[in-house]
PDB file of N, CA and C in Angstrom:
ATOM      1  N   MET A  30      89.586 -68.444 -95.556  1.00 74.00           N
ATOM      2  CA  MET A  30      90.483 -68.991 -96.561  1.00 74.00           C
ATOM      3  C   MET A  30      91.916 -68.790 -96.078  1.00 74.00           C
ATOM      4  N   ARG A  31      92.694 -69.781 -96.302  1.00 80.00           N
ATOM      5  CA  ARG A  31      94.135 -69.699 -95.965  1.00 80.00           C
ATOM      6  C   ARG A  31      94.953 -69.948 -97.237  1.00 80.00           C
ATOM      7  N   GLY A  32      96.131 -69.413 -97.269  1.00 84.00           N
ATOM      8  CA  GLY A  32      97.019 -69.639 -98.392  1.00 84.00           C
ATOM      9  C   GLY A  32      98.408 -69.976 -97.918  1.00 84.00           C
ATOM     10  N   LYS A  33      99.111 -70.846 -98.626  1.00 92.00           N
ATOM     11  CA  LYS A  33     100.477 -71.188 -98.288  1.00 92.00           C
ATOM     12  C   LYS A  33     101.284 -71.121 -99.586  1.00 92.00           C
ATOM     13  N   ARG A  34     102.369 -70.359 -99.578  1.00 91.00           N
ATOM     14  CA  ARG A  34     103.208 -70.226-100.753  1.00 91.00           C
ATOM     15  C   ARG A  34     104.403 -71.128-100.665  1.00 91.00           C
ATOM     16  N   TYR A  35     104.652 -71.863-101.754  1.00 91.00           N
ATOM     17  CA  TYR A  35     105.805 -72.735-101.866  1.00 91.00           C
ATOM     18  C   TYR A  35     106.722 -72.076-102.909  1.00 91.00           C
ATOM     19  N   THR A  36     107.937 -71.766-102.488  1.00 89.00           N
ATOM     20  CA  THR A  36     108.859 -71.081-103.384  1.00 89.00           C
ATOM     21  C   THR A  36     110.026 -71.974-103.734  1.00 89.00           C
ATOM     22  N   HIS A  37     110.781 -71.549-104.685  1.00 86.00           N
ATOM     23  CA  HIS A  37     111.993 -72.273-105.123  1.00 86.00           C
ATOM     24  C   HIS A  37     111.664 -73.695-105.606  1.00 86.00           C
ATOM     25  N   CYS A  38     110.532 -73.858-106.290  1.00 83.00           N
ATOM     26  CA  CYS A  38     110.130 -75.128-106.848  1.00 83.00           C
ATOM     27  C   CYS A  38     110.959 -75.372-108.119  1.00 83.00           C
ATOM     28  N   ASP A  39     110.758 -76.574-108.684  1.00 82.00           N
ATOM     29  CA  ASP A  39     111.488 -76.905-109.925  1.00 82.00           C
ATOM     30  C   ASP A  39     111.272 -75.816-110.984  1.00 82.00           C
ATOM     31  N   GLN A  40     112.297 -75.533-111.733  1.00 75.00           N
ATOM     32  CA  GLN A  40     112.290 -74.573-112.827  1.00 75.00           C
ATOM     33  C   GLN A  40     111.858 -73.157-112.392  1.00 75.00           C
ATOM     34  N   GLY A  41     112.082 -72.837-111.145  1.00 77.00           N
ATOM     35  CA  GLY A  41     111.850 -71.485-110.674  1.00 77.00           C
ATOM     36  C   GLY A  41     110.374 -71.133-110.389  1.00 77.00           C
ATOM     37  N   ALA A  42     109.526 -72.107-110.446  1.00 78.00           N
ATOM     38  CA  ALA A  42     108.081 -71.841-110.186  1.00 78.00           C
ATOM     39  C   ALA A  42     107.781 -71.600-108.737  1.00 78.00           C
ATOM     40  N   ASP A  43     106.796 -70.790-108.463  1.00 81.00           N
ATOM     41  CA  ASP A  43     106.223 -70.633-107.134  1.00 81.00           C
ATOM     42  C   ASP A  43     104.817 -71.178-107.189  1.00 81.00           C
ATOM     43  N   VAL A  44     104.373 -71.854-106.142  1.00 85.00           N
ATOM     44  CA  VAL A  44     103.018 -72.438-106.087  1.00 85.00           C
ATOM     45  C   VAL A  44     102.341 -71.902-104.844  1.00 85.00           C
ATOM     46  N   LEU A  45     101.081 -71.510-104.992  1.00 86.00           N
ATOM     47  CA  LEU A  45     100.270 -71.048-103.876  1.00 86.00           C
ATOM     48  C   LEU A  45      99.144 -72.012-103.670  1.00 86.00           C
ATOM     49  N   LEU A  46      99.038 -72.591-102.473  1.00 89.00           N
ATOM     50  CA  LEU A  46      97.946 -73.544-102.158  1.00 89.00           C
ATOM     51  C   LEU A  46      96.908 -72.788-101.362  1.00 89.00           C
ATOM     52  N   TYR A  47      95.656 -72.802-101.858  1.00 88.00           N
ATOM     53  CA  TYR A  47      94.574 -72.185-101.137  1.00 88.00           C
ATOM     54  C   TYR A  47      93.743 -73.271-100.428  1.00 88.00           C
ATOM     55  N   THR A  48      93.369 -73.023 -99.192  1.00 89.00           N
ATOM     56  CA  THR A  48      92.478 -73.908 -98.460  1.00 89.00           C
ATOM     57  C   THR A  48      91.247 -73.104 -98.100  1.00 89.00           C
ATOM     58  N   ILE A  49      90.089 -73.550 -98.557  1.00 89.00           N
ATOM     59  CA  ILE A  49      88.820 -72.853 -98.278  1.00 89.00           C
ATOM     60  C   ILE A  49      88.040 -73.667 -97.281  1.00 89.00           C
ATOM     61  N   GLU A  50      87.845 -73.092 -96.092  1.00 87.00           N
ATOM     62  CA  GLU A  50      87.102 -73.755 -95.040  1.00 87.00           C
ATOM     63  C   GLU A  50      85.613 -73.784 -95.387  1.00 87.00           C
ATOM     64  N   ASP A  51      84.958 -74.916 -95.148  1.00 84.00           N
ATOM     65  CA  ASP A  51      83.525 -75.070 -95.375  1.00 84.00           C
ATOM     66  C   ASP A  51      83.065 -74.844 -96.804  1.00 84.00           C
ATOM     67  N   GLY A  52      83.953 -75.026 -97.729  1.00 85.00           N
ATOM     68  CA  GLY A  52      83.557 -74.927 -99.151  1.00 85.00           C
ATOM     69  C   GLY A  52      83.020 -76.249 -99.631  1.00 85.00           C
ATOM     70  N   GLY A  53      82.224 -76.241-100.649  1.00 88.00           N
ATOM     71  CA  GLY A  53      81.707 -77.499-101.224  1.00 88.00           C
ATOM     72  C   GLY A  53      82.562 -77.971-102.339  1.00 88.00           C
ATOM     73  N   HIS A  54      82.065 -78.928-103.081  1.00 91.00           N
ATOM     74  CA  HIS A  54      82.793 -79.450-104.254  1.00 91.00           C
ATOM     75  C   HIS A  54      82.366 -78.633-105.441  1.00 91.00           C
ATOM     76  N   THR A  55      82.729 -77.335-105.404  1.00 92.00           N
ATOM     77  CA  THR A  55      82.330 -76.351-106.415  1.00 92.00           C
ATOM     78  C   THR A  55      83.547 -75.547-106.827  1.00 92.00           C
ATOM     79  N   TRP A  56      83.407 -74.757-107.883  1.00 93.00           N
ATOM     80  CA  TRP A  56      84.463 -73.893-108.385  1.00 93.00           C
ATOM     81  C   TRP A  56      84.399 -72.564-107.615  1.00 93.00           C
ATOM     82  N   PRO A  57      85.453 -72.204-106.868  1.00 93.00           N
ATOM     83  CA  PRO A  57      85.430 -70.953-106.107  1.00 93.00           C
ATOM     84  C   PRO A  57      85.090 -69.763-106.957  1.00 93.00           C
ATOM     85  N   ASP A  58      84.070 -69.016-106.581  1.00 94.00           N
ATOM     86  CA  ASP A  58      83.543 -67.848-107.260  1.00 94.00           C
ATOM     87  C   ASP A  58      82.874 -68.178-108.573  1.00 94.00           C
ATOM     88  N   GLY A  59      82.464 -69.472-108.702  1.00 93.00           N
ATOM     89  CA  GLY A  59      81.747 -69.897-109.894  1.00 93.00           C
ATOM     90  C   GLY A  59      80.242 -69.868-109.705  1.00 93.00           C
ATOM     91  N   VAL A  60      79.527 -70.480-110.580  1.00 93.00           N
ATOM     92  CA  VAL A  60      78.086 -70.571-110.496  1.00 93.00           C
ATOM     93  C   VAL A  60      77.717 -71.463-109.315  1.00 93.00           C
ATOM     94  N   PRO A  61      76.891 -70.987-108.393  1.00 92.00           N
ATOM     95  CA  PRO A  61      76.476 -71.817-107.251  1.00 92.00           C
ATOM     96  C   PRO A  61      75.700 -73.055-107.684  1.00 92.00           C
ATOM     97  N   LEU A  62      76.111 -74.220-107.162  1.00 91.00           N
ATOM     98  CA  LEU A  62      75.417 -75.440-107.395  1.00 91.00           C
ATOM     99  C   LEU A  62      75.102 -76.098-106.031  1.00 91.00           C
ATOM    100  N   PRO A  63      74.014 -75.666-105.380  1.00 89.00           N
ATOM    101  CA  PRO A  63      73.734 -76.099-103.990  1.00 89.00           C
ATOM    102  C   PRO A  63      73.752 -77.611-103.798  1.00 89.00           C
ATOM    103  N   ILE A  64      73.482 -78.383-104.821  1.00 92.00           N
ATOM    104  CA  ILE A  64      73.444 -79.816-104.664  1.00 92.00           C
ATOM    105  C   ILE A  64      74.811 -80.412-104.279  1.00 92.00           C
ATOM    106  N   VAL A  65      75.914 -79.714-104.624  1.00 92.00           N
ATOM    107  CA  VAL A  65      77.244 -80.215-104.338  1.00 92.00           C
ATOM    108  C   VAL A  65      77.959 -79.401-103.228  1.00 92.00           C
ATOM    109  N   GLY A  66      77.230 -78.482-102.590  1.00 92.00           N
ATOM    110  CA  GLY A  66      77.803 -77.741-101.467  1.00 92.00           C
ATOM    111  C   GLY A  66      77.899 -76.242-101.720  1.00 92.00           C
ATOM    112  N   ARG A  67      78.426 -75.571-100.725  1.00 93.00           N
ATOM    113  CA  ARG A  67      78.533 -74.142-100.744  1.00 93.00           C
ATOM    114  C   ARG A  67      79.601 -73.676-101.762  1.00 93.00           C
ATOM    115  N   THR A  68      79.333 -72.612-102.460  1.00 93.00           N
ATOM    116  CA  THR A  68      80.292 -72.006-103.402  1.00 93.00           C
ATOM    117  C   THR A  68      80.922 -70.817-102.717  1.00 93.00           C
ATOM    118  N   SER A  69      82.238 -70.859-102.480  1.00 93.00           N
ATOM    119  CA  SER A  69      82.949 -69.784-101.835  1.00 93.00           C
ATOM    120  C   SER A  69      83.227 -68.635-102.820  1.00 93.00           C
ATOM    121  N   ASP A  70      83.183 -67.397-102.280  1.00 92.00           N
ATOM    122  CA  ASP A  70      83.581 -66.264-103.070  1.00 92.00           C
ATOM    123  C   ASP A  70      84.856 -65.629-102.495  1.00 92.00           C
ATOM    124  N   ALA A  71      85.579 -66.419-101.706  1.00 91.00           N
ATOM    125  CA  ALA A  71      86.816 -65.936-101.068  1.00 91.00           C
ATOM    126  C   ALA A  71      87.901 -65.647-102.100  1.00 91.00           C
ATOM    127  N   ILE A  72      87.915 -66.386-103.196  1.00 92.00           N
ATOM    128  CA  ILE A  72      88.864 -66.160-104.279  1.00 92.00           C
ATOM    129  C   ILE A  72      88.127 -66.420-105.591  1.00 92.00           C
ATOM    130  N   ASN A  73      88.653 -65.951-106.677  1.00 95.00           N
ATOM    131  CA  ASN A  73      88.180 -66.257-108.010  1.00 95.00           C
ATOM    132  C   ASN A  73      89.136 -67.286-108.602  1.00 95.00           C
ATOM    133  N   ALA A  74      88.739 -68.558-108.586  1.00 94.00           N
ATOM    134  CA  ALA A  74      89.660 -69.617-109.012  1.00 94.00           C
ATOM    135  C   ALA A  74      90.098 -69.447-110.472  1.00 94.00           C
ATOM    136  N   THR A  75      89.215 -68.990-111.322  1.00 95.00           N
ATOM    137  CA  THR A  75      89.576 -68.796-112.720  1.00 95.00           C
ATOM    138  C   THR A  75      90.688 -67.757-112.869  1.00 95.00           C
ATOM    139  N   GLU A  76      90.531 -66.613-112.176  1.00 95.00           N
ATOM    140  CA  GLU A  76      91.566 -65.584-112.251  1.00 95.00           C
ATOM    141  C   GLU A  76      92.896 -66.057-111.676  1.00 95.00           C
ATOM    142  N   GLU A  77      92.846 -66.799-110.554  1.00 90.00           N
ATOM    143  CA  GLU A  77      94.096 -67.277-109.925  1.00 90.00           C
ATOM    144  C   GLU A  77      94.776 -68.313-110.849  1.00 90.00           C
ATOM    145  N   MET A  78      94.008 -69.178-111.478  1.00 89.00           N
ATOM    146  CA  MET A  78      94.620 -70.181-112.361  1.00 89.00           C
ATOM    147  C   MET A  78      95.236 -69.473-113.590  1.00 89.00           C
ATOM    148  N   TRP A  79      94.511 -68.527-114.139  1.00 92.00           N
ATOM    149  CA  TRP A  79      95.039 -67.805-115.295  1.00 92.00           C
ATOM    150  C   TRP A  79      96.281 -67.038-114.925  1.00 92.00           C
ATOM    151  N   ARG A  80      96.316 -66.422-113.739  1.00 89.00           N
ATOM    152  CA  ARG A  80      97.516 -65.698-113.289  1.00 89.00           C
ATOM    153  C   ARG A  80      98.737 -66.649-113.243  1.00 89.00           C
ATOM    154  N   PHE A  81      98.526 -67.843-112.775  1.00 83.00           N
ATOM    155  CA  PHE A  81      99.625 -68.824-112.707  1.00 83.00           C
ATOM    156  C   PHE A  81     100.098 -69.241-114.097  1.00 83.00           C
ATOM    157  N   PHE A  82      99.167 -69.620-114.950  1.00 85.00           N
ATOM    158  CA  PHE A  82      99.542 -70.067-116.307  1.00 85.00           C
ATOM    159  C   PHE A  82     100.143 -68.967-117.152  1.00 85.00           C
ATOM    160  N   ARG A  83      99.699 -67.724-116.961  1.00 88.00           N
ATOM    161  CA  ARG A  83     100.263 -66.590-117.692  1.00 88.00           C
ATOM    162  C   ARG A  83     101.706 -66.321-117.250  1.00 88.00           C
ATOM    163  N   ALA A  84     102.043 -66.667-116.042  1.00 82.00           N
ATOM    164  CA  ALA A  84     103.364 -66.357-115.484  1.00 82.00           C
ATOM    165  C   ALA A  84     104.436 -67.361-115.939  1.00 82.00           C
ATOM    166  N   TYR A  85     104.038 -68.502-116.389  1.00 75.00           N
ATOM    167  CA  TYR A  85     105.017 -69.571-116.739  1.00 75.00           C
ATOM    168  C   TYR A  85     104.763 -70.115-118.116  1.00 75.00           C
ATOM    169  N   GLN A  86     105.801 -70.644-118.768  1.00 73.00           N
ATOM    170  CA  GLN A  86     105.671 -71.215-120.092  1.00 73.00           C
ATOM    171  C   GLN A  86     106.115 -72.659-120.045  1.00 73.00           C
ATOM    172  N   LEU A  87     105.425 -73.535-120.791  1.00 75.00           N
ATOM    173  CA  LEU A  87     105.884 -74.936-120.930  1.00 75.00           C
ATOM    174  C   LEU A  87     107.220 -74.962-121.637  1.00 75.00           C
ATOM    175  N   GLY A  88     108.073 -75.830-121.170  1.00 73.00           N
ATOM    176  CA  GLY A  88     109.386 -75.965-121.846  1.00 73.00           C
ATOM    177  C   GLY A  88     110.395 -74.925-121.448  1.00 73.00           C
ATOM    178  N   ALA A  89     110.034 -74.017-120.540  1.00 63.00           N
ATOM    179  CA  ALA A  89     111.005 -72.995-120.125  1.00 63.00           C
ATOM    180  C   ALA A  89     112.076 -73.625-119.255  1.00 63.00           C
ATOM    181  N   THR A  90     113.245 -73.090-119.314  1.00 62.00           N
ATOM    182  CA  THR A  90     114.322 -73.591-118.457  1.00 62.00           C
ATOM    183  C   THR A  90     114.487 -72.634-117.268  1.00 62.00           C
ATOM    184  N   PRO A  91     115.090 -73.118-116.190  1.00 57.00           N
ATOM    185  CA  PRO A  91     115.246 -72.258-115.011  1.00 57.00           C
ATOM    186  C   PRO A  91     115.849 -70.918-115.336  1.00 57.00           C
ATOM    187  N   GLU A  92     116.693 -70.823-116.326  1.00 59.00           N
ATOM    188  CA  GLU A  92     117.351 -69.541-116.683  1.00 59.00           C
ATOM    189  C   GLU A  92     116.373 -68.597-117.341  1.00 59.00           C
ATOM    190  N   THR A  93     115.320 -69.112-118.004  1.00 59.00           N
ATOM    191  CA  THR A  93     114.419 -68.232-118.737  1.00 59.00           C
ATOM    192  C   THR A  93     113.117 -67.942-118.014  1.00 59.00           C
ATOM    193  N   VAL A  94     112.876 -68.625-116.895  1.00 57.00           N
ATOM    194  CA  VAL A  94     111.624 -68.416-116.160  1.00 57.00           C
ATOM    195  C   VAL A  94     111.740 -67.200-115.257  1.00 57.00           C
ATOM    196  N   SER A  95     110.817 -66.277-115.418  1.00 57.00           N
ATOM    197  CA  SER A  95     110.750 -65.130-114.541  1.00 57.00           C
ATOM    198  C   SER A  95     109.268 -64.808-114.356  1.00 57.00           C
ATOM    199  N   PRO A  96     108.689 -65.247-113.221  1.00 57.00           N
ATOM    200  CA  PRO A  96     107.248 -65.053-113.037  1.00 57.00           C
ATOM    201  C   PRO A  96     106.824 -63.614-113.135  1.00 57.00           C
ATOM    202  N   ALA A  97     105.692 -63.382-113.808  1.00 55.00           N
ATOM    203  CA  ALA A  97     105.101 -62.035-113.867  1.00 55.00           C
ATOM    204  C   ALA A  97     104.478 -61.745-112.515  1.00 55.00           C
ATOM    205  N   ARG A  98     104.724 -60.614-111.967  1.00 52.00           N
ATOM    206  CA  ARG A  98     104.173 -60.268-110.668  1.00 52.00           C
ATOM    207  C   ARG A  98     103.211 -59.118-110.811  1.00 52.00           C
TER     208      ARG A  98
END
């Protein structure tokens, strides 16, 4: 798995792009569904998504955004 961080995005957001080599069309660390390919356990997609949404609020302005770390 590789990750690339994009910083200084609009409204102070940071974005992390994960690339999972040889993964299938499945949810990372989810329930394995062999018919659609390999399920990677390199990351827990649900936890990563929740971490992102918890750190930012809709309608926040650049002055009020401060990501939780």
